[in-house]
């Protein structure tokens, strides 16, 4: 994947960094994890399909919330959340 495969709102990126300490630039790397998990985010769909990507970056599991727009991945949230780590570990049979 390349940077051209992703897009986001820069204001949301800055807010996400303040709220969760994660930039969307960093969040892109979760998609490079060969063991990443992609699941639908049915609870937050608003007229478009939304998804979670759970992927490992430097040994920590990052949850990225995203949708597909014009064949690009549009990131709208990211953080190191326990629920995402738990889901990743269960699916990958870790621990």
Short mmCIF file of C-alpha atoms in Angstrom, two decimals:
data_model
loop_
_atom_site.label_atom_id
_atom_site.label_comp_id
_atom_site.label_asym_id
_atom_site.label_seq_id
_atom_site.Cartn_x
_atom_site.Cartn_y
_atom_site.Cartn_z
CA UNK A 1 0.00 0.00 0.00
CA UNK A 2 1.12 3.52 -0.63
CA UNK A 3 0.16 6.87 0.84
CA UNK A 4 -1.96 7.47 -2.28
CA UNK A 5 -4.22 4.59 -1.15
CA UNK A 6 -5.35 6.62 1.89
CA UNK A 7 -7.14 9.88 2.62
CA UNK A 8 -8.53 11.68 5.66
CA UNK A 9 -9.77 14.99 6.94
CA UNK A 10 -6.78 16.85 8.38
CA UNK A 11 -8.89 18.49 11.12
CA UNK A 12 -10.05 15.04 12.28
CA UNK A 13 -6.43 13.87 12.17
CA UNK A 14 -5.38 16.66 14.54
CA UNK A 15 -8.32 15.99 16.87
CA UNK A 16 -7.50 12.27 16.87
CA UNK A 17 -3.89 13.05 17.80
CA UNK A 18 -5.07 15.19 20.72
CA UNK A 19 -7.69 12.67 21.91
CA UNK A 20 -5.89 9.36 21.27
CA UNK A 21 -2.22 10.19 20.63
CA UNK A 22 -2.26 8.58 17.16
CA UNK A 23 -1.85 10.29 13.80
CA UNK A 24 -3.58 9.00 10.70
CA UNK A 25 -0.15 8.93 9.04
CA UNK A 26 0.86 6.28 11.59
CA UNK A 27 -2.52 4.50 11.35
CA UNK A 28 -1.81 3.58 7.71
CA UNK A 29 0.81 1.08 8.88
CA UNK A 30 -1.81 -1.11 10.61
CA UNK A 31 -2.91 -2.17 7.12
CA UNK A 32 0.59 -3.53 6.38
CA UNK A 33 0.39 -6.13 9.16
CA UNK A 34 -0.02 -9.51 7.41
CA UNK A 35 -2.11 -10.67 10.40
CA UNK A 36 -4.40 -7.62 10.35
CA UNK A 37 -8.10 -8.16 10.92
CA UNK A 38 -10.78 -6.24 8.99
CA UNK A 39 -14.37 -6.27 10.32
CA UNK A 40 -17.51 -4.25 9.62
CA UNK A 41 -18.39 -1.42 12.02
CA UNK A 42 -22.16 -1.86 11.81
CA UNK A 43 -22.79 0.34 14.86
CA UNK A 44 -21.34 3.47 13.21
CA UNK A 45 -22.45 3.14 9.60
CA UNK A 46 -24.05 6.34 8.35
CA UNK A 47 -25.02 5.82 4.73
CA UNK A 48 -21.74 4.08 3.89
CA UNK A 49 -20.11 0.85 5.00
CA UNK A 50 -17.59 1.38 7.77
CA UNK A 51 -14.88 -0.93 9.01
CA UNK A 52 -12.27 -1.57 11.69
CA UNK A 53 -8.72 -2.61 10.92
CA UNK A 54 -6.87 -4.20 13.84
CA UNK A 55 -3.16 -4.30 13.08
CA UNK A 56 0.15 -4.49 14.90
CA UNK A 57 2.57 -1.56 14.81
CA UNK A 58 5.79 -1.93 16.80
CA UNK A 59 4.24 -4.69 18.91
CA UNK A 60 1.13 -2.71 19.86
CA UNK A 61 -2.31 -3.37 18.38
CA UNK A 62 -3.83 -0.32 16.71
CA UNK A 63 -7.53 -0.05 15.87
CA UNK A 64 -8.26 2.04 12.78
CA UNK A 65 -11.79 3.07 11.84
CA UNK A 66 -12.25 3.60 8.11
CA UNK A 67 -14.45 3.45 5.02
CA UNK A 68 -13.81 3.10 1.30
CA UNK A 69 -14.32 6.17 -0.88
CA UNK A 70 -13.39 6.40 -4.54
CA UNK A 71 -11.22 3.28 -4.23
CA UNK A 72 -9.27 4.83 -1.35
CA UNK A 73 -9.20 4.02 2.36
CA UNK A 74 -10.62 7.00 4.26
CA UNK A 75 -9.42 6.94 7.87
CA UNK A 76 -11.66 8.68 10.41
CA UNK A 77 -10.37 7.36 13.73
CA UNK A 78 -7.49 5.43 15.31
CA UNK A 79 -6.31 4.45 18.75
CA UNK A 80 -4.79 1.77 20.95
CA UNK A 81 -8.03 0.39 22.42
CA UNK A 82 -8.27 -2.75 24.58
CA UNK A 83 -11.27 -4.08 22.65
CA UNK A 84 -9.30 -3.99 19.39
CA UNK A 85 -6.30 -5.72 20.96
CA UNK A 86 -8.56 -8.43 22.40
CA UNK A 87 -10.21 -9.04 19.03
CA UNK A 88 -6.81 -9.21 17.26
CA UNK A 89 -5.40 -11.63 19.82
CA UNK A 90 -8.45 -13.91 19.67
CA UNK A 91 -8.50 -14.08 15.87
CA UNK A 92 -4.75 -14.68 15.69
CA UNK A 93 -4.79 -17.13 18.61
CA UNK A 94 -2.29 -15.12 20.66
CA UNK A 95 -2.02 -16.05 24.39
#
